[in-house]
Amino acid sequence: MASRRALHFVFKIGNRKATADFYRNILGMKVLRHEEFEEGCKATCNGPYDGKWSKTMIGYGPEDNHFVCELTYNYGVSQYELGNDFLGLYIECSEAIERAKAAGYPVKEEGDYSVLEAPGGYKFYIIKKSMPKDRDPVQKVALASSNLERSVKYWRDLAGLTLFSEEKDKATLGFSENQAKLVLHSIGGPVNHAKAFGRIAFAAPGADLPGIEKKMKDAGETIITPYISLDTPGKATVQVVILGDPDGHEICFVGDEGFRELSQVDPKGESLLDDAMEKDKSDEWFAKKGGKASA
């Protein structure tokens, strides 16, 4: 499965300005591209919402060789209820801790890691080493599992990831040693996705997508969105299949060829996000109507 790769994790965000500040000025990431949409995504990329929304891809380098974050902002939604599904993103970047302390941003200690909490409550575990210059600082994304044996069978035997290590309460999988890994942690109970549920994305050759869908269907697993083409105005069209693992974690497999074209770094990304935030008057409008909605 060397031709497949980990791409990004989707976070729903309520406070776009505070979130952008955290990712840029605390974590030290850069905006790779920013897109605005007038209606909901056909593959529910922005969740079960039909209105105006935006997508900001942000990370430490190009999406071709970095695992990045997709920040999904639904106009009119101020916050999302967190579940126990997303456990954290692990980043090798001690400089983020230095920036956090200099800015008076809360830093917690958990074992070998310093922990930062983004606006909205998502956790980032900081590995206490300087940010590497020759590889991706994002090392792994951790998700909850209610039944580790069942989860490993799904991700290894059906989704095609390699099992790199397995312990009593966690398993580490991925498509390559030099990519960000997926770590599944047994939580000893049901996985609750609440309203903030995200989505993890992987690229595969476009010709593989129908086969991935068929394999899941034949195994009786969940197909959230069957094979579909998604258009981004002025950019490449991509094909996707959206799946659900046994715990309901959403998984997007996207055709690699179209995605590489779509995901090229946009030099205007930073300014497009800034312009969108400047023009966003939804806070003022909803204040007059009694406040933004919470999800």
PDB file of C-alpha atoms in Angstrom:
ATOM      1  CA  MET A   1       0.000   0.000   0.000  1.00  0.00           C
ATOM      2  CA  ALA A   2       3.005   2.265  -0.546  1.00  0.00           C
ATOM      3  CA  SER A   3       0.971   4.350  -2.995  1.00  0.00           C
ATOM      4  CA  ARG A   4      -1.502   5.300  -0.276  1.00  0.00           C
ATOM      5  CA  ARG A   5      -0.834   8.064   2.243  1.00  0.00           C
ATOM      6  CA  ALA A   6      -2.254   9.833   5.268  1.00  0.00           C
ATOM      7  CA  LEU A   7      -3.530  13.336   4.455  1.00  0.00           C
ATOM      8  CA  HIS A   8      -5.310  15.244   7.208  1.00  0.00           C
ATOM      9  CA  PHE A   9      -7.798  15.307  10.055  1.00  0.00           C
ATOM     10  CA  VAL A  10     -10.933  17.433   9.876  1.00  0.00           C
ATOM     11  CA  PHE A  11     -11.765  19.639  12.865  1.00  0.00           C
ATOM     12  CA  LYS A  12     -15.034  21.527  13.210  1.00  0.00           C
ATOM     13  CA  ILE A  13     -14.307  24.947  14.680  1.00  0.00           C
ATOM     14  CA  GLY A  14     -16.611  27.595  16.143  1.00  0.00           C
ATOM     15  CA  ASN A  15     -14.359  30.577  16.865  1.00  0.00           C
ATOM     16  CA  ARG A  16     -12.433  30.996  13.622  1.00  0.00           C
ATOM     17  CA  LYS A  17     -10.288  33.947  14.699  1.00  0.00           C
ATOM     18  CA  ALA A  18      -9.124  32.386  17.959  1.00  0.00           C
ATOM     19  CA  THR A  19      -8.526  29.062  16.244  1.00  0.00           C
ATOM     20  CA  ALA A  20      -6.496  30.623  13.430  1.00  0.00           C
ATOM     21  CA  ASP A  21      -4.403  32.467  16.019  1.00  0.00           C
ATOM     22  CA  PHE A  22      -3.706  29.211  17.882  1.00  0.00           C
ATOM     23  CA  TYR A  23      -2.636  27.237  14.828  1.00  0.00           C
ATOM     24  CA  ARG A  24      -0.557  30.060  13.386  1.00  0.00           C
ATOM     25  CA  ASN A  25       1.006  31.720  16.398  1.00  0.00           C
ATOM     26  CA  ILE A  26       1.165  28.903  18.962  1.00  0.00           C
ATOM     27  CA  LEU A  27       1.610  25.725  16.907  1.00  0.00           C
ATOM     28  CA  GLY A  28       3.483  27.651  14.199  1.00  0.00           C
ATOM     29  CA  MET A  29       1.588  26.234  11.225  1.00  0.00           C
ATOM     30  CA  LYS A  30       0.987  28.009   7.920  1.00  0.00           C
ATOM     31  CA  VAL A  31      -2.231  28.380   5.946  1.00  0.00           C
ATOM     32  CA  LEU A  32      -1.845  26.202   2.853  1.00  0.00           C
ATOM     33  CA  ARG A  33      -5.158  27.093   1.197  1.00  0.00           C
ATOM     34  CA  HIS A  34      -8.507  28.577   2.117  1.00  0.00           C
ATOM     35  CA  GLU A  35     -11.854  28.073   0.384  1.00  0.00           C
ATOM     36  CA  GLU A  36     -15.329  29.491   0.947  1.00  0.00           C
ATOM     37  CA  PHE A  37     -18.518  27.615   0.013  1.00  0.00           C
ATOM     38  CA  GLU A  38     -22.083  28.857  -0.248  1.00  0.00           C
ATOM     39  CA  GLU A  39     -23.741  25.516   0.470  1.00  0.00           C
ATOM     40  CA  GLY A  40     -22.991  22.275   2.285  1.00  0.00           C
ATOM     41  CA  CYS A  41     -20.633  19.654   0.893  1.00  0.00           C
ATOM     42  CA  LYS A  42     -22.151  16.693  -0.977  1.00  0.00           C
ATOM     43  CA  ALA A  43     -19.872  14.403   1.024  1.00  0.00           C
ATOM     44  CA  THR A  44     -20.752  16.152   4.332  1.00  0.00           C
ATOM     45  CA  CYS A  45     -17.184  17.499   4.612  1.00  0.00           C
ATOM     46  CA  ASN A  46     -18.575  20.259   6.855  1.00  0.00           C
ATOM     47  CA  GLY A  47     -20.867  17.929   8.780  1.00  0.00           C
ATOM     48  CA  PRO A  48     -24.670  17.789   8.515  1.00  0.00           C
ATOM     49  CA  TYR A  49     -25.029  21.477   7.685  1.00  0.00           C
ATOM     50  CA  ASP A  50     -26.470  22.935   4.484  1.00  0.00           C
ATOM     51  CA  GLY A  51     -25.416  26.577   4.769  1.00  0.00           C
ATOM     52  CA  LYS A  52     -22.347  28.677   4.089  1.00  0.00           C
ATOM     53  CA  TRP A  53     -19.047  27.267   5.343  1.00  0.00           C
ATOM     54  CA  SER A  54     -15.306  27.499   4.865  1.00  0.00           C
ATOM     55  CA  LYS A  55     -12.364  25.139   4.745  1.00  0.00           C
ATOM     56  CA  THR A  56      -8.851  26.098   5.815  1.00  0.00           C
ATOM     57  CA  MET A  57      -5.982  23.679   5.293  1.00  0.00           C
ATOM     58  CA  ILE A  58      -3.161  24.441   7.681  1.00  0.00           C
ATOM     59  CA  GLY A  59       0.068  22.633   8.495  1.00  0.00           C
ATOM     60  CA  TYR A  60       3.863  22.605   8.559  1.00  0.00           C
ATOM     61  CA  GLY A  61       4.344  22.076   4.846  1.00  0.00           C
ATOM     62  CA  PRO A  62       2.764  21.015   1.546  1.00  0.00           C
ATOM     63  CA  GLU A  63       0.026  18.412   1.668  1.00  0.00           C
ATOM     64  CA  ASP A  64       2.039  16.200  -0.688  1.00  0.00           C
ATOM     65  CA  ASN A  65       4.304  15.172   2.184  1.00  0.00           C
ATOM     66  CA  HIS A  66       2.791  16.524   5.409  1.00  0.00           C
ATOM     67  CA  PHE A  67      -0.160  15.474   7.540  1.00  0.00           C
ATOM     68  CA  VAL A  68      -2.182  18.653   7.982  1.00  0.00           C
ATOM     69  CA  CYS A  69      -5.335  19.945   9.644  1.00  0.00           C
ATOM     70  CA  GLU A  70      -8.569  20.856   7.908  1.00  0.00           C
ATOM     71  CA  LEU A  71     -10.428  23.544   9.833  1.00  0.00           C
ATOM     72  CA  THR A  72     -14.118  23.482   8.940  1.00  0.00           C
ATOM     73  CA  TYR A  73     -16.122  26.552   9.911  1.00  0.00           C
ATOM     74  CA  ASN A  74     -19.896  26.625   9.581  1.00  0.00           C
ATOM     75  CA  TYR A  75     -21.173  30.179   9.638  1.00  0.00           C
ATOM     76  CA  GLY A  76     -23.609  30.581  12.508  1.00  0.00           C
ATOM     77  CA  VAL A  77     -22.287  27.747  14.721  1.00  0.00           C
ATOM     78  CA  SER A  78     -20.235  29.031  17.643  1.00  0.00           C
ATOM     79  CA  GLN A  79     -19.195  25.773  19.290  1.00  0.00           C
ATOM     80  CA  TYR A  80     -19.538  21.999  19.064  1.00  0.00           C
ATOM     81  CA  GLU A  81     -20.090  19.455  21.793  1.00  0.00           C
ATOM     82  CA  LEU A  82     -16.971  17.283  22.174  1.00  0.00           C
ATOM     83  CA  GLY A  83     -17.132  13.518  22.468  1.00  0.00           C
ATOM     84  CA  ASN A  84     -14.435  11.045  23.512  1.00  0.00           C
ATOM     85  CA  ASP A  85     -13.566  10.005  19.952  1.00  0.00           C
ATOM     86  CA  PHE A  86     -10.626  12.276  19.097  1.00  0.00           C
ATOM     87  CA  LEU A  87      -7.827  11.825  21.630  1.00  0.00           C
ATOM     88  CA  GLY A  88      -5.098  14.067  20.258  1.00  0.00           C
ATOM     89  CA  LEU A  89      -2.613  15.039  17.582  1.00  0.00           C
ATOM     90  CA  TYR A  90       1.047  14.416  18.443  1.00  0.00           C
ATOM     91  CA  ILE A  91       3.555  16.970  17.170  1.00  0.00           C
ATOM     92  CA  GLU A  92       7.338  17.150  17.517  1.00  0.00           C
ATOM     93  CA  CYS A  93       7.793  20.867  18.134  1.00  0.00           C
ATOM     94  CA  SER A  94       9.112  22.130  21.471  1.00  0.00           C
ATOM     95  CA  GLU A  95       9.071  25.621  19.961  1.00  0.00           C
ATOM     96  CA  ALA A  96       5.268  25.543  20.238  1.00  0.00           C
ATOM     97  CA  ILE A  97       5.580  25.293  24.023  1.00  0.00           C
ATOM     98  CA  GLU A  98       7.955  28.237  24.099  1.00  0.00           C
ATOM     99  CA  ARG A  99       5.510  30.313  22.062  1.00  0.00           C
ATOM    100  CA  ALA A 100       2.599  29.256  24.258  1.00  0.00           C
ATOM    101  CA  LYS A 101       4.383  30.234  27.464  1.00  0.00           C
ATOM    102  CA  ALA A 102       5.513  33.553  25.983  1.00  0.00           C
ATOM    103  CA  ALA A 103       1.899  34.303  25.032  1.00  0.00           C
ATOM    104  CA  GLY A 104       0.522  33.226  28.415  1.00  0.00           C
ATOM    105  CA  TYR A 105      -1.302  30.309  26.787  1.00  0.00           C
ATOM    106  CA  PRO A 106      -2.120  27.402  29.157  1.00  0.00           C
ATOM    107  CA  VAL A 107       0.311  24.478  29.016  1.00  0.00           C
ATOM    108  CA  LYS A 108      -0.345  21.221  30.856  1.00  0.00           C
ATOM    109  CA  GLU A 109       2.012  18.337  31.455  1.00  0.00           C
ATOM    110  CA  GLU A 110       0.980  14.714  30.890  1.00  0.00           C
ATOM    111  CA  GLY A 111       3.798  12.207  31.264  1.00  0.00           C
ATOM    112  CA  ASP A 112       6.421  12.833  28.594  1.00  0.00           C
ATOM    113  CA  TYR A 113       4.295  15.392  26.756  1.00  0.00           C
ATOM    114  CA  SER A 114       3.295  18.995  27.077  1.00  0.00           C
ATOM    115  CA  VAL A 115      -0.364  19.436  26.179  1.00  0.00           C
ATOM    116  CA  LEU A 116      -1.992  22.366  24.435  1.00  0.00           C
ATOM    117  CA  GLU A 117      -5.739  22.694  24.025  1.00  0.00           C
ATOM    118  CA  ALA A 118      -7.029  24.482  20.957  1.00  0.00           C
ATOM    119  CA  PRO A 119     -10.114  26.709  21.090  1.00  0.00           C
ATOM    120  CA  GLY A 120     -12.964  24.223  21.002  1.00  0.00           C
ATOM    121  CA  GLY A 121     -11.147  21.726  23.228  1.00  0.00           C
ATOM    122  CA  TYR A 122      -9.077  19.619  20.810  1.00  0.00           C
ATOM    123  CA  LYS A 123      -5.830  18.371  22.393  1.00  0.00           C
ATOM    124  CA  PHE A 124      -2.342  18.606  20.947  1.00  0.00           C
ATOM    125  CA  TYR A 125       0.421  16.568  22.566  1.00  0.00           C
ATOM    126  CA  ILE A 126       3.785  18.209  22.053  1.00  0.00           C
ATOM    127  CA  ILE A 127       6.848  15.978  21.875  1.00  0.00           C
ATOM    128  CA  LYS A 128       9.641  17.830  23.633  1.00  0.00           C
ATOM    129  CA  LYS A 129      12.077  17.986  20.733  1.00  0.00           C
ATOM    130  CA  SER A 130      12.891  20.784  18.312  1.00  0.00           C
ATOM    131  CA  MET A 131      10.809  20.796  15.163  1.00  0.00           C
ATOM    132  CA  PRO A 132      12.566  18.635  12.524  1.00  0.00           C
ATOM    133  CA  LYS A 133      13.587  20.375   9.324  1.00  0.00           C
ATOM    134  CA  ASP A 134      13.777  17.270   7.114  1.00  0.00           C
ATOM    135  CA  ARG A 135      10.430  15.584   7.883  1.00  0.00           C
ATOM    136  CA  ASP A 136       6.888  16.225   9.039  1.00  0.00           C
ATOM    137  CA  PRO A 137       6.624  17.285  12.704  1.00  0.00           C
ATOM    138  CA  VAL A 138       3.152  15.681  12.941  1.00  0.00           C
ATOM    139  CA  GLN A 139       3.822  12.169  14.188  1.00  0.00           C
ATOM    140  CA  LYS A 140       0.447  10.606  14.910  1.00  0.00           C
ATOM    141  CA  VAL A 141      -3.268  11.100  15.408  1.00  0.00           C
ATOM    142  CA  ALA A 142      -4.949   9.218  18.246  1.00  0.00           C
ATOM    143  CA  LEU A 143      -8.537   7.961  18.111  1.00  0.00           C
ATOM    144  CA  ALA A 144     -10.627   6.001  20.597  1.00  0.00           C
ATOM    145  CA  SER A 145     -11.637   2.361  20.184  1.00  0.00           C
ATOM    146  CA  SER A 146     -14.279   0.440  22.099  1.00  0.00           C
ATOM    147  CA  ASN A 147     -12.918  -2.922  20.930  1.00  0.00           C
ATOM    148  CA  LEU A 148      -9.261  -2.835  19.925  1.00  0.00           C
ATOM    149  CA  GLU A 149      -9.188  -6.286  18.326  1.00  0.00           C
ATOM    150  CA  ARG A 150     -12.150  -5.435  16.111  1.00  0.00           C
ATOM    151  CA  SER A 151     -10.671  -2.030  15.225  1.00  0.00           C
ATOM    152  CA  VAL A 152      -7.319  -3.513  14.235  1.00  0.00           C
ATOM    153  CA  LYS A 153      -9.009  -6.070  12.001  1.00  0.00           C
ATOM    154  CA  TYR A 154     -10.937  -3.306  10.261  1.00  0.00           C
ATOM    155  CA  TRP A 155      -8.045  -0.909   9.720  1.00  0.00           C
ATOM    156  CA  ARG A 156      -5.489  -3.589   8.795  1.00  0.00           C
ATOM    157  CA  ASP A 157      -7.523  -6.161   6.881  1.00  0.00           C
ATOM    158  CA  LEU A 158     -10.113  -3.921   5.207  1.00  0.00           C
ATOM    159  CA  ALA A 159      -8.678  -0.385   5.097  1.00  0.00           C
ATOM    160  CA  GLY A 160      -5.247  -1.760   4.219  1.00  0.00           C
ATOM    161  CA  LEU A 161      -3.054  -0.055   6.811  1.00  0.00           C
ATOM    162  CA  THR A 162       0.049  -1.790   8.125  1.00  0.00           C
ATOM    163  CA  LEU A 163       0.056  -2.711  11.822  1.00  0.00           C
ATOM    164  CA  PHE A 164       3.347  -1.340  13.141  1.00  0.00           C
ATOM    165  CA  SER A 165       2.881  -2.187  16.814  1.00  0.00           C
ATOM    166  CA  GLU A 166       0.226  -3.472  19.187  1.00  0.00           C
ATOM    167  CA  GLU A 167       0.076  -3.321  22.968  1.00  0.00           C
ATOM    168  CA  LYS A 168      -2.593  -4.228  25.484  1.00  0.00           C
ATOM    169  CA  ASP A 169      -4.495  -0.959  25.132  1.00  0.00           C
ATOM    170  CA  LYS A 170      -3.299   0.593  21.872  1.00  0.00           C
ATOM    171  CA  ALA A 171      -2.285  -0.195  18.313  1.00  0.00           C
ATOM    172  CA  THR A 172      -0.265   1.869  15.839  1.00  0.00           C
ATOM    173  CA  LEU A 173      -1.030   1.643  12.123  1.00  0.00           C
ATOM    174  CA  GLY A 174      -0.143   3.489   8.935  1.00  0.00           C
ATOM    175  CA  PHE A 175       0.695   3.218   5.274  1.00  0.00           C
ATOM    176  CA  SER A 176       4.402   3.973   5.624  1.00  0.00           C
ATOM    177  CA  GLU A 177       7.067   4.412   8.279  1.00  0.00           C
ATOM    178  CA  ASN A 178       7.698   7.994   7.143  1.00  0.00           C
ATOM    179  CA  GLN A 179       4.058   9.116   7.383  1.00  0.00           C
ATOM    180  CA  ALA A 180       1.950  10.206  10.324  1.00  0.00           C
ATOM    181  CA  LYS A 181       0.527   7.151  12.091  1.00  0.00           C
ATOM    182  CA  LEU A 182      -2.949   6.328  13.336  1.00  0.00           C
ATOM    183  CA  VAL A 183      -2.964   5.223  16.978  1.00  0.00           C
ATOM    184  CA  LEU A 184      -6.071   3.475  18.271  1.00  0.00           C
ATOM    185  CA  HIS A 185      -6.527   3.560  22.048  1.00  0.00           C
ATOM    186  CA  SER A 186      -8.866   1.199  23.860  1.00  0.00           C
ATOM    187  CA  ILE A 187     -11.106   3.290  26.121  1.00  0.00           C
ATOM    188  CA  GLY A 188     -13.004   0.393  27.698  1.00  0.00           C
ATOM    189  CA  GLY A 189     -16.427   1.644  26.671  1.00  0.00           C
ATOM    190  CA  PRO A 190     -18.496   3.150  23.872  1.00  0.00           C
ATOM    191  CA  VAL A 191     -17.063   5.825  21.583  1.00  0.00           C
ATOM    192  CA  ASN A 192     -19.144   9.007  21.640  1.00  0.00           C
ATOM    193  CA  HIS A 193     -18.728  11.334  18.661  1.00  0.00           C
ATOM    194  CA  ALA A 194     -21.125  14.006  19.967  1.00  0.00           C
ATOM    195  CA  LYS A 195     -21.371  16.988  17.573  1.00  0.00           C
ATOM    196  CA  ALA A 196     -17.681  17.786  17.057  1.00  0.00           C
ATOM    197  CA  PHE A 197     -16.900  14.520  15.292  1.00  0.00           C
ATOM    198  CA  GLY A 198     -14.125  14.823  12.760  1.00  0.00           C
ATOM    199  CA  ARG A 199     -12.867  12.782   9.836  1.00  0.00           C
ATOM    200  CA  ILE A 200      -9.497  11.310   8.917  1.00  0.00           C
ATOM    201  CA  ALA A 201      -8.461  11.381   5.265  1.00  0.00           C
ATOM    202  CA  PHE A 202      -6.178   9.201   3.177  1.00  0.00           C
ATOM    203  CA  ALA A 203      -5.196   9.300  -0.499  1.00  0.00           C
ATOM    204  CA  ALA A 204      -5.246   6.258  -2.749  1.00  0.00           C
ATOM    205  CA  PRO A 205      -4.872   5.868  -6.505  1.00  0.00           C
ATOM    206  CA  GLY A 206      -8.190   6.854  -8.061  1.00  0.00           C
ATOM    207  CA  ALA A 207      -8.583   3.425  -9.623  1.00  0.00           C
ATOM    208  CA  ASP A 208      -8.520   1.873  -6.128  1.00  0.00           C
ATOM    209  CA  LEU A 209     -11.575   3.711  -4.786  1.00  0.00           C
ATOM    210  CA  PRO A 210     -14.308   1.481  -6.265  1.00  0.00           C
ATOM    211  CA  GLY A 211     -12.458  -1.565  -4.945  1.00  0.00           C
ATOM    212  CA  ILE A 212     -12.158  -0.051  -1.476  1.00  0.00           C
ATOM    213  CA  GLU A 213     -15.884   0.626  -1.454  1.00  0.00           C
ATOM    214  CA  LYS A 214     -16.728  -2.896  -2.666  1.00  0.00           C
ATOM    215  CA  LYS A 215     -14.470  -4.498  -0.073  1.00  0.00           C
ATOM    216  CA  MET A 216     -16.211  -2.614   2.727  1.00  0.00           C
ATOM    217  CA  LYS A 217     -19.655  -3.337   1.323  1.00  0.00           C
ATOM    218  CA  ASP A 218     -18.924  -7.054   0.955  1.00  0.00           C
ATOM    219  CA  ALA A 219     -17.748  -7.120   4.581  1.00  0.00           C
ATOM    220  CA  GLY A 220     -20.965  -5.476   5.738  1.00  0.00           C
ATOM    221  CA  GLU A 221     -19.198  -2.325   6.883  1.00  0.00           C
ATOM    222  CA  THR A 222     -20.586   1.205   6.763  1.00  0.00           C
ATOM    223  CA  ILE A 223     -20.467   3.267   3.573  1.00  0.00           C
ATOM    224  CA  ILE A 224     -21.343   6.843   4.575  1.00  0.00           C
ATOM    225  CA  THR A 225     -20.964   8.347   1.100  1.00  0.00           C
ATOM    226  CA  PRO A 226     -20.578   6.030  -1.913  1.00  0.00           C
ATOM    227  CA  TYR A 227     -18.067   6.874  -4.618  1.00  0.00           C
ATOM    228  CA  ILE A 228     -18.713  10.476  -5.690  1.00  0.00           C
ATOM    229  CA  SER A 229     -17.006  13.342  -7.516  1.00  0.00           C
ATOM    230  CA  LEU A 230     -16.587  16.654  -5.683  1.00  0.00           C
ATOM    231  CA  ASP A 231     -16.029  19.958  -7.438  1.00  0.00           C
ATOM    232  CA  THR A 232     -14.132  22.939  -6.033  1.00  0.00           C
ATOM    233  CA  PRO A 233     -14.781  26.037  -8.167  1.00  0.00           C
ATOM    234  CA  GLY A 234     -11.704  26.882 -10.221  1.00  0.00           C
ATOM    235  CA  LYS A 235      -9.804  23.836  -8.981  1.00  0.00           C
ATOM    236  CA  ALA A 236      -9.522  20.116  -9.628  1.00  0.00           C
ATOM    237  CA  THR A 237     -12.404  17.681  -9.291  1.00  0.00           C
ATOM    238  CA  VAL A 238     -11.690  14.817  -6.897  1.00  0.00           C
ATOM    239  CA  GLN A 239     -13.325  11.446  -6.286  1.00  0.00           C
ATOM    240  CA  VAL A 240     -14.002  10.263  -2.747  1.00  0.00           C
ATOM    241  CA  VAL A 241     -15.512   7.410  -0.770  1.00  0.00           C
ATOM    242  CA  ILE A 242     -16.522   8.082   2.838  1.00  0.00           C
ATOM    243  CA  LEU A 243     -16.539   5.134   5.231  1.00  0.00           C
ATOM    244  CA  GLY A 244     -17.367   4.508   8.884  1.00  0.00           C
ATOM    245  CA  ASP A 245     -15.260   2.177  11.016  1.00  0.00           C
ATOM    246  CA  PRO A 246     -16.846  -0.089  13.698  1.00  0.00           C
ATOM    247  CA  ASP A 247     -16.796   2.805  16.191  1.00  0.00           C
ATOM    248  CA  GLY A 248     -18.232   5.306  13.735  1.00  0.00           C
ATOM    249  CA  HIS A 249     -14.994   7.141  12.960  1.00  0.00           C
ATOM    250  CA  GLU A 250     -15.404   8.761   9.566  1.00  0.00           C
ATOM    251  CA  ILE A 251     -12.767   7.914   6.961  1.00  0.00           C
ATOM    252  CA  CYS A 252     -12.321   9.640   3.613  1.00  0.00           C
ATOM    253  CA  PHE A 253     -10.430   7.920   0.821  1.00  0.00           C
ATOM    254  CA  VAL A 254      -9.734  10.417  -1.972  1.00  0.00           C
ATOM    255  CA  GLY A 255      -8.262   9.844  -5.409  1.00  0.00           C
ATOM    256  CA  ASP A 256      -4.597  10.767  -5.199  1.00  0.00           C
ATOM    257  CA  GLU A 257      -4.189  12.187  -8.697  1.00  0.00           C
ATOM    258  CA  GLY A 258      -6.927  14.809  -8.432  1.00  0.00           C
ATOM    259  CA  PHE A 259      -6.108  15.573  -4.825  1.00  0.00           C
ATOM    260  CA  ARG A 260      -2.471  16.370  -5.585  1.00  0.00           C
ATOM    261  CA  GLU A 261      -3.660  18.960  -8.067  1.00  0.00           C
ATOM    262  CA  LEU A 262      -6.348  20.321  -5.741  1.00  0.00           C
ATOM    263  CA  SER A 263      -4.064  20.537  -2.727  1.00  0.00           C
ATOM    264  CA  GLN A 264      -1.267  22.654  -4.168  1.00  0.00           C
ATOM    265  CA  VAL A 265      -0.218  25.393  -1.741  1.00  0.00           C
ATOM    266  CA  ASP A 266      -2.004  28.634  -2.533  1.00  0.00           C
ATOM    267  CA  PRO A 267       0.285  31.635  -1.902  1.00  0.00           C
ATOM    268  CA  LYS A 268      -2.868  33.669  -1.263  1.00  0.00           C
ATOM    269  CA  GLY A 269      -4.113  31.265   1.414  1.00  0.00           C
ATOM    270  CA  GLU A 270      -3.167  33.432   4.386  1.00  0.00           C
ATOM    271  CA  SER A 271      -4.735  36.572   2.943  1.00  0.00           C
ATOM    272  CA  LEU A 272      -7.880  34.726   1.806  1.00  0.00           C
ATOM    273  CA  LEU A 273      -8.459  33.518   5.365  1.00  0.00           C
ATOM    274  CA  ASP A 274      -7.783  36.973   6.801  1.00  0.00           C
ATOM    275  CA  ASP A 275     -10.153  38.582   4.306  1.00  0.00           C
ATOM    276  CA  ALA A 276     -12.884  36.045   5.069  1.00  0.00           C
ATOM    277  CA  MET A 277     -12.563  36.643   8.806  1.00  0.00           C
ATOM    278  CA  GLU A 278     -12.640  40.397   8.296  1.00  0.00           C
ATOM    279  CA  LYS A 279     -15.814  40.155   6.213  1.00  0.00           C
ATOM    280  CA  ASP A 280     -17.509  37.679   8.559  1.00  0.00           C
ATOM    281  CA  LYS A 281     -20.182  39.687  10.367  1.00  0.00           C
ATOM    282  CA  SER A 282     -22.105  36.638  11.546  1.00  0.00           C
ATOM    283  CA  ASP A 283     -21.235  37.342  15.188  1.00  0.00           C
ATOM    284  CA  GLU A 284     -22.879  40.738  14.964  1.00  0.00           C
ATOM    285  CA  TRP A 285     -25.915  39.422  13.081  1.00  0.00           C
ATOM    286  CA  PHE A 286     -26.483  36.532  15.474  1.00  0.00           C
ATOM    287  CA  ALA A 287     -25.956  38.786  18.499  1.00  0.00           C
ATOM    288  CA  LYS A 288     -29.006  40.720  17.386  1.00  0.00           C
ATOM    289  CA  LYS A 289     -30.911  37.439  17.056  1.00  0.00           C
ATOM    290  CA  GLY A 290     -29.912  36.109  20.440  1.00  0.00           C
ATOM    291  CA  GLY A 291     -26.523  34.571  19.696  1.00  0.00           C
ATOM    292  CA  LYS A 292     -24.991  31.916  17.475  1.00  0.00           C
ATOM    293  CA  ALA A 293     -26.133  28.338  17.666  1.00  0.00           C
ATOM    294  CA  SER A 294     -24.223  25.659  19.537  1.00  0.00           C
ATOM    295  CA  ALA A 295     -24.055  22.154  18.142  1.00  0.00           C
TER     296      ALA A 295
END
